[in-house]
Coordinates of C-alpha atoms and ligand atoms in Angstrom, one line a residue:
X1 CA 0.2 34.0 -24.0
X2 CA 1.7 32.6 -20.8
X3 CA 0.3 33.4 -17.4
X4 CA 2.4 35.7 -15.1
X5 CA 2.6 33.5 -12.1
X6 CA 5.8 32.4 -10.3
X7 CA 7.7 29.4 -11.6
X8 CA 7.7 27.6 -8.2
X9 CA 8.8 24.0 -8.6
X10 CA 6.9 21.3 -6.7
X11 CA 9.7 19.7 -4.6
X12 CA 9.1 17.2 -1.8
X13 CA 11.4 18.9 0.7
X14 CA 9.3 22.1 0.5
X15 CA 6.6 20.0 2.3
X16 CA 9.0 19.5 5.2
X17 CA 10.0 23.2 5.1
X18 CA 6.3 24.2 5.4
X19 CA 5.7 21.6 8.1
X20 CA 8.7 22.7 10.2
X21 CA 8.0 26.4 9.9
X22 CA 4.2 26.3 10.5
X23 CA 3.8 23.2 12.6
X24 CA 7.4 22.7 13.9
X25 CA 6.2 21.7 17.4
X26 CA 4.0 18.9 16.0
X27 CA 5.1 15.5 17.2
X28 CA 6.3 12.4 15.3
X29 CA 6.0 9.4 17.4
X30 CA 7.7 6.0 16.7
X31 CA 7.4 2.6 18.3
X32 CA 11.0 1.6 17.9
X33 CA 12.1 -1.9 17.0
X34 CA 13.5 -2.3 20.5
X35 CA 10.0 -1.7 21.9
X36 CA 10.6 1.9 23.1
X37 CA 8.5 5.0 22.2
X38 CA 10.5 7.7 20.6
X39 CA 9.1 11.3 20.3
X40 CA 10.4 14.0 18.0
X41 CA 8.9 17.0 16.2
X42 CA 8.5 18.0 12.6
X43 CA 11.2 20.8 13.1
X44 CA 13.7 18.2 14.5
X45 CA 13.0 15.8 11.7
X46 CA 13.7 18.6 9.2
X47 CA 17.0 19.4 11.0
X48 CA 18.1 15.8 10.9
X49 CA 17.0 15.3 7.3
X50 CA 19.3 18.2 6.3
X51 CA 22.1 16.4 8.1
X52 CA 21.3 13.2 6.2
X53 CA 21.5 15.2 2.9
X54 CA 24.9 16.7 4.0
X55 CA 26.2 13.3 5.0
X56 CA 25.2 11.9 1.6
X57 CA 27.0 14.8 0.0
X58 CA 30.1 13.9 2.0
X59 CA 29.9 10.3 0.8
X60 CA 30.0 11.6 -2.8
X61 CA 26.4 10.8 -3.6
X62 CA 25.3 12.8 -6.6
X63 CA 21.9 13.8 -8.1
X64 CA 20.1 10.8 -9.6
X65 CA 22.1 8.2 -7.6
X66 CA 19.9 5.5 -6.1
X67 CA 19.9 5.1 -2.3
X68 CA 17.9 2.2 -0.9
X69 CA 16.0 1.9 2.3
X70 CA 14.8 -1.4 3.9
X71 CA 13.1 -0.2 7.0
X72 CA 10.0 0.0 9.0
X73 CA 7.9 3.2 9.4
X74 CA 10.0 5.2 11.9
X75 CA 11.1 8.8 12.2
X76 CA 14.6 7.8 11.1
X77 CA 13.1 6.4 7.9
X78 CA 11.3 9.6 7.3
X79 CA 14.6 11.5 7.8
X80 CA 16.3 9.3 5.4
X81 CA 13.6 9.8 2.8
X82 CA 13.6 13.6 2.9
X83 CA 17.5 13.7 3.2
X84 CA 17.9 11.5 0.1
X85 CA 15.2 13.3 -2.0
X86 CA 16.2 16.8 -0.8
X87 CA 19.8 16.0 -2.0
X88 CA 18.5 15.2 -5.4
X89 CA 19.2 11.5 -5.1
X90 CA 16.5 8.8 -5.6
X91 CA 15.0 7.0 -2.6
X92 CA 14.5 3.4 -3.5
X93 CA 12.3 1.6 -1.0
X94 CA 13.0 -2.2 -0.7
X95 CA 10.3 -4.5 0.5
X96 CA 11.9 -6.9 3.0
X97 CA 9.2 -9.5 2.3
X98 CA 10.4 -10.0 -1.3
X99 CA 12.3 -13.2 -2.1
X100 CA 16.1 -13.2 -2.2
X101 CA 16.1 -13.5 -6.0
X102 CA 13.8 -10.5 -6.4
X103 CA 15.9 -8.4 -4.0
X104 CA 19.0 -9.5 -5.9
X105 CA 17.5 -8.4 -9.2
X106 CA 16.1 -5.1 -7.8
X107 CA 19.2 -3.8 -6.0
X108 CA 21.4 -4.6 -9.0
X109 CA 18.9 -3.2 -11.5
X110 CA 18.6 0.0 -9.5
X111 CA 22.4 0.0 -8.9
X112 CA 21.9 1.2 -5.3
X113 CA 25.0 2.9 -3.8
X114 CA 24.0 3.0 -0.2
X115 CA 21.4 1.0 1.8
X116 CA 19.7 2.2 4.9
X117 CA 18.7 -0.9 6.8
X118 CA 16.8 -1.5 10.0
X119 CA 18.4 -3.8 12.6
X120 CA 15.6 -6.3 12.0
X121 CA 16.6 -6.7 8.3
X122 CA 20.4 -6.8 8.7
X123 CA 20.4 -10.6 8.4
X124 CA 18.6 -10.4 5.0
X125 CA 21.2 -8.0 3.7
X126 CA 24.1 -10.0 5.2
X127 CA 22.9 -13.1 3.3
X128 CA 22.8 -11.2 0.1
X129 CA 25.8 -8.8 0.4
X130 CA 28.1 -10.7 -1.9
X131 CA 25.5 -10.3 -4.7
X132 CA 25.4 -6.5 -4.4
X133 CA 28.6 -5.1 -6.0
X134 CA 27.2 -1.6 -6.4
X135 CA 26.5 -1.1 -2.7
X136 CA 29.3 0.8 -1.0
X137 CA 27.9 1.3 2.5
X138 CA 25.2 0.2 4.8
X139 CA 23.7 2.6 7.3
X140 CA 22.0 0.7 10.1
X141 CA 18.9 2.6 11.4
X142 CA 19.9 2.7 15.1
X143 CA 22.4 4.2 17.6
X144 CA 25.8 2.9 18.7
X145 CA 24.2 1.3 21.8
X146 CA 21.9 -0.9 19.7
X147 CA 24.3 -1.4 16.7
X148 CA 24.5 -5.2 16.0
X149 CA 27.8 -6.8 15.2
X150 CA 27.6 -7.2 11.5
X151 CA 29.6 -8.4 8.5
X152 CA 28.0 -5.8 6.2
X153 CA 30.8 -3.8 4.4
X154 CA 31.3 -0.2 5.8
X155 CA 28.4 -0.6 8.2
X156 CA 27.7 2.4 10.4
X157 CA 24.9 3.3 12.9
X158 CA 22.6 6.0 11.6
X159 CA 23.1 8.2 14.7
X160 CA 26.9 7.9 14.4
X161 CA 26.7 8.7 10.7
X162 CA 24.9 12.0 11.2
X163 CA 26.5 12.8 14.5
X164 CA 28.5 16.1 14.2
X165 CA 27.4 16.6 10.6
X166 CA 26.4 20.1 9.8
X167 CA 22.7 20.8 9.3
X168 CA 23.5 24.0 7.5
X169 CA 22.7 22.4 4.2
X170 CA 20.7 24.0 1.4
X171 CA 18.3 21.6 -0.3
X172 CA 19.3 20.8 -3.9
X173 CA 17.8 23.2 -6.5
X174 CA 15.9 20.9 -8.8
X175 CA 13.5 20.8 -11.7
X176 CA 10.2 19.6 -10.3
X177 CA 10.2 16.7 -12.8
X178 CA 13.5 15.3 -11.3
X179 CA 13.2 11.7 -10.2
X180 CA 12.7 11.5 -6.4
X181 CA 11.8 7.9 -5.5
X182 CA 11.8 4.4 -7.0
X183 CA 9.5 1.5 -6.0
X184 CA 9.4 -1.9 -7.7
X185 CA 6.2 -3.8 -8.2
X186 CA 6.3 -7.2 -6.7
X187 CA 6.5 -8.9 -10.1
X188 CA 4.2 -11.9 -9.7
X189 CA 4.8 -12.5 -13.4
X190 CA 8.3 -11.8 -14.7
X191 CA 10.9 -9.5 -13.1
X192 CA 9.8 -6.7 -10.8
X193 CA 9.4 -3.3 -12.6
X194 CA 10.6 0.0 -11.2
X195 CA 8.1 2.8 -10.8
X196 CA 10.0 6.1 -10.8
X197 CA 8.2 9.0 -9.1
X198 CA 9.1 12.6 -9.6
X199 CA 9.2 15.4 -7.0
X200 CA 6.2 16.9 -8.8
X201 CA 4.1 13.7 -8.8
X202 CA 4.8 13.1 -5.1
X203 CA 3.8 16.7 -4.1
X204 CA 0.7 16.6 -6.2
X205 CA -0.2 13.1 -4.9
X206 CA 0.3 14.4 -1.3
X207 CA -2.0 17.3 -1.9
X208 CA -4.5 15.0 -3.7
X209 CA -4.9 12.7 -0.8
X210 CA -5.4 15.6 1.6
X211 CA -8.6 16.5 -0.2
X212 CA -11.6 16.1 2.2
X213 CA -13.2 13.3 0.2
X214 CA -9.9 11.3 0.1
X215 CA -8.0 11.1 3.4
X216 CA -9.0 14.6 4.5
X217 CA -6.1 15.2 6.9
X218 CA -6.2 18.2 9.2
X219 CA -3.6 19.8 11.5
X220 CA -5.6 18.6 14.5
X221 CA -5.3 15.0 13.4
X222 CA -3.2 12.3 14.8
X223 CA -2.4 9.8 12.0
X224 CA -1.1 6.3 12.5
X225 CA 0.7 5.3 9.3
X226 CA 0.6 1.5 9.5
X227 CA 0.9 0.8 5.7
X228 CA 4.6 0.5 5.3
X229 CA 6.7 3.2 3.6
X230 CA 8.1 0.2 1.5
X231 CA 4.6 -0.6 0.3
X232 CA 3.7 2.0 -2.3
X233 CA 5.0 5.0 -0.3
X234 CA 2.8 4.5 2.8
X235 CA 0.0 5.7 0.6
X236 CA 1.5 9.2 0.6
X237 CA 1.2 9.7 4.4
X238 CA 4.9 10.6 4.7
X239 CA 4.2 13.6 2.6
X240 CA 0.6 14.3 3.3
X241 CA 0.9 14.4 7.1
X242 CA 3.7 17.1 7.4
X243 CA 1.9 19.0 4.7
X244 CA -1.2 19.1 6.8
X245 CA 0.7 19.7 10.1
X246 CA -0.8 16.6 11.7
X247 CA 0.8 14.3 14.2
X248 CA 2.5 11.3 12.6
X249 CA 2.5 8.1 14.6
X250 CA 4.5 5.1 13.3
X251 CA 4.4 1.5 14.5
X252 CA 7.9 0.4 13.6
X253 CA 7.7 -3.4 13.5
X254 CA 4.6 -3.6 15.7
X255 CA 2.0 -4.8 13.3
X256 CA 0.0 -7.1 15.6
X257 CA -3.4 -6.2 17.0
X258 CA -2.2 -5.4 20.5
X259 CA 0.6 -3.1 19.4
X260 CA -1.6 -1.3 17.0
X261 CA -4.3 -0.9 19.7
X262 CA -1.8 0.5 22.2
X263 CA -0.7 3.2 19.8
X264 CA -4.3 4.1 18.8
X265 CA -5.1 4.6 22.4
X266 CA -1.9 6.2 23.8
X267 CA -1.5 8.6 20.9
X268 CA -5.2 9.4 20.6
X269 CA -5.1 8.5 16.9
X270 CA -7.9 10.0 14.8
X271 CA -7.2 8.4 11.4
X272 CA -5.2 5.4 10.2
X273 CA -4.5 3.3 7.1
X274 CA -3.6 -0.3 6.4
X275 CA -4.4 -3.4 4.4
X276 CA -7.3 -5.7 5.5
X277 CA -5.1 -8.4 7.2
X278 CA -3.8 -5.8 9.7
X279 CA -7.4 -4.8 10.5
X280 CA -8.3 -8.4 11.0
X281 CA -5.6 -8.7 13.7
X282 CA -6.9 -5.5 15.4
X283 CA -10.6 -6.6 15.3
X284 CA -9.7 -10.0 16.8
X285 CA -7.8 -8.3 19.6
X286 CA -10.7 -5.9 20.3
X287 CA -13.2 -8.8 20.4
X288 CA -11.0 -10.8 22.8
X289 CA -10.4 -7.9 25.2
X290 CA -13.7 -6.0 24.9
X291 CA -11.7 -2.8 24.3
X292 CA -13.2 0.1 22.3
X293 CA -11.8 2.8 20.0
X294 CA -12.9 6.1 21.5
X295 CA -10.5 8.4 19.7
X296 CA -10.5 6.8 16.2
X297 CA -12.8 8.5 13.6
X298 CA -11.5 7.1 10.3
X299 CA -9.8 4.0 9.0
X300 CA -8.6 3.7 5.4
X301 CA -8.6 0.1 4.1
X302 CA -7.0 -0.7 0.8
X303 CA -4.4 -2.8 -1.1
X304 CA -6.9 -5.6 -1.2
X305 CA -10.7 -5.8 -1.1
X306 CA -12.2 -4.8 2.2
X307 CA -14.5 -7.6 3.3
X308 CA -18.1 -6.4 4.1
X309 CA -17.9 -7.8 7.6
X310 CA -14.9 -5.5 8.3
X311 CA -16.9 -2.5 7.1
X312 CA -19.8 -3.4 9.4
X313 CA -17.7 -4.1 12.5
X314 CA -15.8 -0.8 12.3
X315 CA -18.9 1.2 11.5
X316 CA -21.6 -0.4 13.6
X317 CA -19.6 -1.9 16.5
X318 CA -16.9 0.7 16.9
X319 CA -18.4 3.8 15.3
X320 CA -15.4 4.3 13.0
X321 CA -15.8 5.5 9.4
X322 CA -14.4 3.1 6.9
X323 CA -12.8 4.6 3.8
X324 CA -12.3 1.8 1.3
X325 CA -9.5 2.7 -1.1
X326 CA -8.0 1.3 -4.2
X327 CA -4.7 2.0 -6.0
X328 CA -1.5 0.6 -7.2
X329 CA 2.3 1.3 -7.0
X330 CA 2.1 2.7 -10.5
X331 CA -0.5 5.3 -9.3
X332 CA 1.7 6.6 -6.4
X333 CA -0.6 4.7 -5.3
X334 CA -4.0 6.2 -4.5
X335 CA -6.7 5.8 -7.3
X336 CA -10.1 5.9 -5.6
X337 CA -11.7 6.3 -2.2
X338 CA -15.2 5.3 -1.2
X339 CA -16.3 8.4 0.7
X340 CA -20.0 9.0 0.5
X341 CA -21.0 12.0 -1.6
X342 CA -23.9 14.4 -1.9
X343 CA -26.1 12.1 -3.9
X344 CA -25.6 9.2 -1.5
X345 CA -26.0 11.2 1.7
X346 CA -29.8 10.6 1.8
X347 CA -29.5 6.9 1.4
X348 CA -30.3 4.7 4.4
X349 CA -27.4 3.3 6.4
X350 CA -27.7 -0.2 4.9
X351 CA -27.4 1.1 1.3
X352 CA -24.4 3.2 2.3
X353 CA -22.7 0.2 4.0
X354 CA -23.2 -1.8 0.8
X355 CA -21.8 1.1 -1.3
X356 CA -18.7 1.1 0.8
X357 CA -17.9 -2.4 -0.4
X358 CA -17.1 -0.8 -3.8
X359 CA -13.6 0.6 -4.2
X360 CA -14.8 4.1 -4.6
X361 CA -14.5 7.1 -6.8
X362 CA -11.6 9.1 -8.2
X363 CA -10.4 12.4 -6.7
X364 CA -9.5 15.3 -8.9
X365 CA -6.2 14.4 -10.7
X366 CA -7.1 10.8 -11.4
X367 CA -9.1 9.9 -14.6
X368 CA -10.6 6.4 -15.0
X369 CA -12.6 4.5 -17.5
X370 CA -13.4 0.9 -18.5
X371 CA -12.9 -0.6 -21.9
X372 CA -13.6 -3.9 -23.7
X373 CA -11.0 -6.3 -25.1
X374 CA -10.7 -4.1 -28.2
X375 CA -10.2 -0.9 -26.3
X376 CA -13.8 0.5 -26.8
X377 CA -15.2 2.6 -24.0
X378 CA -17.8 0.8 -21.9
X379 CA -20.8 2.5 -20.1
X380 CA -20.8 3.6 -16.5
X381 CA -23.9 1.6 -15.6
X382 CA -22.6 -0.3 -12.6
X383 CA -23.1 -3.6 -14.4
X384 CA -20.8 -3.8 -17.4
X385 CA -17.3 -4.9 -16.4
X386 CA -14.2 -4.1 -18.4
X387 CA -10.4 -3.4 -18.2
X388 CA -9.8 -0.5 -15.9
X389 CA -7.6 2.3 -17.4
X390 CA -6.3 5.4 -15.6
X391 CA -4.6 8.6 -16.4
X392 CA -3.2 11.5 -14.3
X393 CA -0.1 13.4 -13.2
X394 CA 0.7 10.8 -10.5
X395 CA 0.3 7.8 -12.8
X396 CA 3.4 6.0 -14.4
X397 CA 4.3 6.6 -18.0
X398 CA 6.9 3.9 -18.1
X399 CA 9.3 1.8 -16.0
X400 CA 12.9 2.5 -14.9
X401 CA 15.4 1.4 -17.5
X402 CA 12.7 -0.5 -19.4
X403 CA 12.3 0.7 -23.0
X404 CA 8.8 -0.4 -23.6
X405 CA 5.6 1.5 -24.2
X406 CA 3.2 1.0 -21.3
X407 CA 0.5 3.4 -22.3
X408 CA -2.3 3.1 -24.9
X409 CA -2.0 5.3 -28.0
X410 CA -4.1 8.0 -26.3
X411 CA -2.1 7.9 -23.0
X412 CA -4.0 5.6 -20.7
X413 CA -2.4 3.1 -18.3
X414 CA -4.0 -0.3 -18.1
X415 CA -4.2 -1.3 -14.4
X416 CA -4.7 -5.0 -15.1
X417 CA -7.9 -4.9 -13.0
X418 CA -11.4 -5.7 -14.2
X419 CA -14.0 -3.4 -12.8
X420 CA -17.4 -1.7 -13.3
X421 CA -18.2 1.9 -12.7
X422 CA -21.7 3.1 -11.6
X423 CA -23.5 6.2 -12.7
X424 CA -22.4 8.0 -9.5
X425 CA -18.8 7.2 -10.3
X426 CA -18.2 4.4 -7.7
X427 CA -15.9 1.8 -9.1
X428 CA -16.0 -1.9 -8.1
X429 CA -13.1 -4.2 -8.8
X430 CA -14.3 -7.7 -9.7
X431 CA -10.9 -9.3 -10.4
X432 CA -7.4 -9.0 -11.6
X433 CA -7.6 -9.8 -15.4
X434 CA -5.1 -12.7 -15.0
X435 CA -7.3 -14.2 -12.2
X436 CA -10.8 -13.9 -13.8
X437 CA -12.9 -17.0 -13.8
X438 CA -14.7 -17.5 -17.1
X439 CA -17.6 -19.9 -16.8
X440 CA -20.0 -20.5 -19.6
X441 CA -18.7 -17.4 -21.4
X442 CA -19.5 -15.1 -18.4
X443 CA -17.2 -13.8 -15.6
X444 CA -17.4 -14.9 -12.0
X445 CA -16.0 -12.4 -9.6
X446 CA -13.6 -14.3 -7.3
X447 CA -13.3 -11.2 -5.1
X448 CA -17.0 -11.0 -4.4
X449 CA -17.2 -14.8 -3.5
X450 CA -14.2 -14.4 -1.2
X451 CA -15.7 -11.4 0.4
X452 CA -18.9 -13.2 1.3
X453 CA -17.1 -16.4 2.3
X454 CA -14.9 -14.7 4.9
X455 CA -18.1 -13.5 6.6
X456 CA -19.0 -17.2 7.4
X457 CA -18.4 -18.0 11.1
X458 CA -15.2 -20.1 11.4
X459 CA -13.7 -18.9 8.2
X460 CA -10.3 -17.2 8.6
X461 CA -9.3 -16.6 5.0
X462 CA -10.8 -17.5 1.6
X463 CA -9.5 -17.6 -1.9
X464 CA -11.4 -18.5 -5.1
X465 CA -9.6 -19.7 -8.2
X466 CA -10.9 -21.0 -11.6
X467 CA -10.0 -24.5 -12.6
X468 CA -10.6 -26.1 -16.0
X469 CA -14.0 -27.7 -16.4
X470 CA -15.2 -29.9 -19.3
X471 CA -18.5 -28.3 -19.8
X472 CA -18.2 -24.7 -18.5
X473 CA -14.5 -24.1 -19.5
X474 CA -13.8 -23.0 -15.9
X475 CA -15.5 -23.4 -12.5
X476 CA -14.6 -21.9 -9.1
X477 CA -12.9 -23.7 -6.4
X478 CA -13.1 -22.2 -2.9
X479 CA -10.0 -22.6 -0.7
X480 CA -10.5 -22.0 3.0
X481 CA -8.2 -21.4 6.0
X482 CA -10.3 -22.1 9.1
X483 CA -10.1 -19.8 12.1
X484 CA -8.1 -21.3 14.9
X485 CA -10.2 -23.9 16.8
X486 CA -13.0 -23.9 14.2
X487 CA -14.1 -27.1 12.4
X488 CA -16.4 -25.4 9.9
X489 CA -17.2 -27.7 7.0
X490 CA -18.0 -27.5 3.3
X491 CA -21.8 -27.8 3.7
X492 CA -22.0 -25.0 6.3
X493 CA -20.0 -22.7 4.0
X494 CA -22.1 -23.5 0.9
X495 CA -25.3 -22.9 2.9
X496 CA -23.9 -19.6 4.1
X497 CA -23.1 -18.5 0.5
X498 CA -26.5 -19.6 -0.8
X499 CA -28.6 -16.6 -1.6
X500 CA -25.8 -14.2 -1.1
X501 CA -24.2 -14.8 -4.5
X502 CA -25.6 -15.7 -7.9
X503 CA -26.4 -19.5 -8.1
X504 CA -24.0 -20.1 -11.0
X505 CA -21.2 -18.5 -8.9
X506 CA -21.5 -21.2 -6.2
X507 CA -18.1 -22.9 -5.9
X508 CA -18.1 -26.5 -7.2
X509 CA -16.0 -27.6 -4.3
X510 CA -14.5 -26.3 -1.1
X511 CA -11.1 -27.4 0.1
X512 CA -9.4 -26.6 3.4
X513 CA -5.7 -25.7 3.8
X514 CA -3.4 -24.6 6.6
X515 CA -2.2 -21.6 4.8
X516 CA -2.8 -19.5 1.7
X517 CA 0.3 -18.1 -0.1
X518 CA 0.7 -14.3 -0.2
X519 CA 2.9 -11.9 -2.2
X520 CA 5.2 -9.4 -0.5
X521 CA 2.4 -6.9 -0.4
X522 CA 0.0 -9.2 1.3
X523 CA -2.0 -10.3 -1.8
X524 CA -3.2 -13.8 -2.4
X525 CA -1.0 -15.6 -4.8
X526 CA -3.6 -17.0 -7.1
X527 CA -1.0 -18.2 -9.7
X528 CA 0.6 -20.4 -7.0
X529 CA -2.8 -21.7 -5.9
X530 CA -3.7 -22.6 -9.5
X531 CA -0.4 -24.5 -9.7
X532 CA -1.0 -26.2 -6.3
X533 CA -4.4 -27.3 -7.4
X534 CA -3.7 -28.1 -11.1
X535 CA -4.4 -31.8 -10.6
X536 CA -7.6 -31.2 -8.6
X537 CA -10.7 -32.8 -10.0
X538 CA -14.2 -31.5 -9.1
X539 CA -16.2 -34.0 -7.3
X540 CA -19.2 -33.7 -9.7
X541 CA -17.9 -32.4 -13.1
X542 CA -21.4 -32.3 -14.5
Ligands
LIG601 P1 1.8 -5.2 -6.0 O1 3.2 -4.7 -6.1 O2 1.5 -6.4 -5.2 O3 1.0 -5.2 -7.3 P2 0.2 -2.9 -5.5 O4 -0.2 -2.3 -4.2 O5 0.7 -2.0 -6.5 O6 1.1 -4.0 -5.1 O7 -1.1 -3.7 -6.1 C1 -2.1 -3.0 -6.8 C2 -3.3 -4.0 -7.0 O8 -3.8 -4.3 -5.8 C3 -4.4 -3.3 -7.7 O9 -4.2 -3.3 -9.1 C4 -5.6 -4.2 -7.3 O10 -5.6 -5.4 -8.1 C5 -5.2 -4.6 -5.9 N1 -6.0 -3.7 -5.0 C6 -5.6 -2.6 -4.4 N2 -6.6 -2.1 -3.6 C7 -7.6 -2.9 -3.7 C8 -9.0 -2.9 -3.2 N3 -9.4 -2.0 -2.4 N4 -9.8 -3.9 -3.7 C9 -9.4 -4.9 -4.5 N5 -8.1 -4.9 -5.0 C10 -7.3 -4.0 -4.7

């Protein structure tokens, strides 16, 4: 027998309808690429999104067509998102940090028909335009006053394009499983792969992150969405913030410590989210200027492991709660958050700070387990490491136009991460499976060694890779970028590590470099480092 409840499809534009009707006056604030602050409201953003949808219809865009955006977090980008998805087309976010070859592959694979592009990225598109035969038009995310002279075919300023277009548009009537958005993984091995979200998965994910133990957004909140909309959907904030009726603040291109601080201060931001490198910039700025963070309550740190010293600085020096999160593009992307729970509330502060170093526990709607190489379930004892598998309504079941089975026989998605899970459900990533260091038959966690090493005074960034070793099969090499002005040396770093990690995890050598290579989503490119140091010989290969 079926239940007798309404068949009410979960569609992303209904989030905007709800936000506009119930929180229409709530502000959206953007630091524009020209350095100006622009203020609008949820109600206005909805009106302009409807005009985007109408304008797309006039261009002959049909349901299922792919429309790309290469843009910073701005209110115009939000309007483009809702307009594209609300018209039934698929919003394809392009990461401007990808290499030209990857962008070439992605735009052609997606067969994008229109590209929305910020003025900053016009040169990237101009350099590639000949390679994009499917792209008919470029909409530059600006007004006529700031429109650059450009060789892009059929280029028009966003404001001119929607000017005079009727907002009397009715959102497309769609099945909730209709594709809404497309985001390619950065493809460190092989071609990038397209993760295709549905309206249903985006709405559920938006609701999921609004649970109190995840991001816990409320209508009173002011949220600074630093994590880019082109990096795994700004971790759902574009949907979760209007759903909660909170104020959405967006930094445009301003990712440096000072710009972030200005927005935190002037917009009285209560919660914010970004990758660790952004927070390093902010913490450095605060230390240099002696400024404090009186309004900020919560900072979500994810995308890469949050170093322990960052947790301590935010919590102890600035009285800001750190929520360490983990996820991936294929998970929409949020998988876990490290919010304390009932059983940990009686722990002392030191134990809680230590627990926050783990990547956290799953909210309702994400299932997670670890398995051995043969797929057998492993215990949740906080010690045993295994391949991390996930399941849920916001987890990919395949990739766009790729006819390959990506799930295990019983429907689990292999994240490619190696992790342990403790009896309270807190998960800890020890490595990517392709980056694990196998020494004497045991695994060394490169992430843990890096975490400790960046706490050493004078160390700016640290990476640990495994290199072949005659006796132990692999041994760790620690690669360091010094902080500007520092002359920290190998011995100081090894002394600092001593006692903080297992003896046999101690790096066999420490090397100093000017720069560590990163992927388009800010991750250390271990593969490139392994190539770079392939001829390296340990000083004492005993
Ligand atoms: P990419 O396209 O670069 O893979 P994703 O954001 O999808 O970008 O990357 C997901 C991966 O990032 C995860 O599988 C994991 O390895 C890593 N990651 C994300 N958050 C964390 C974290 N808090 N700690 C450690 N690793 C993380």
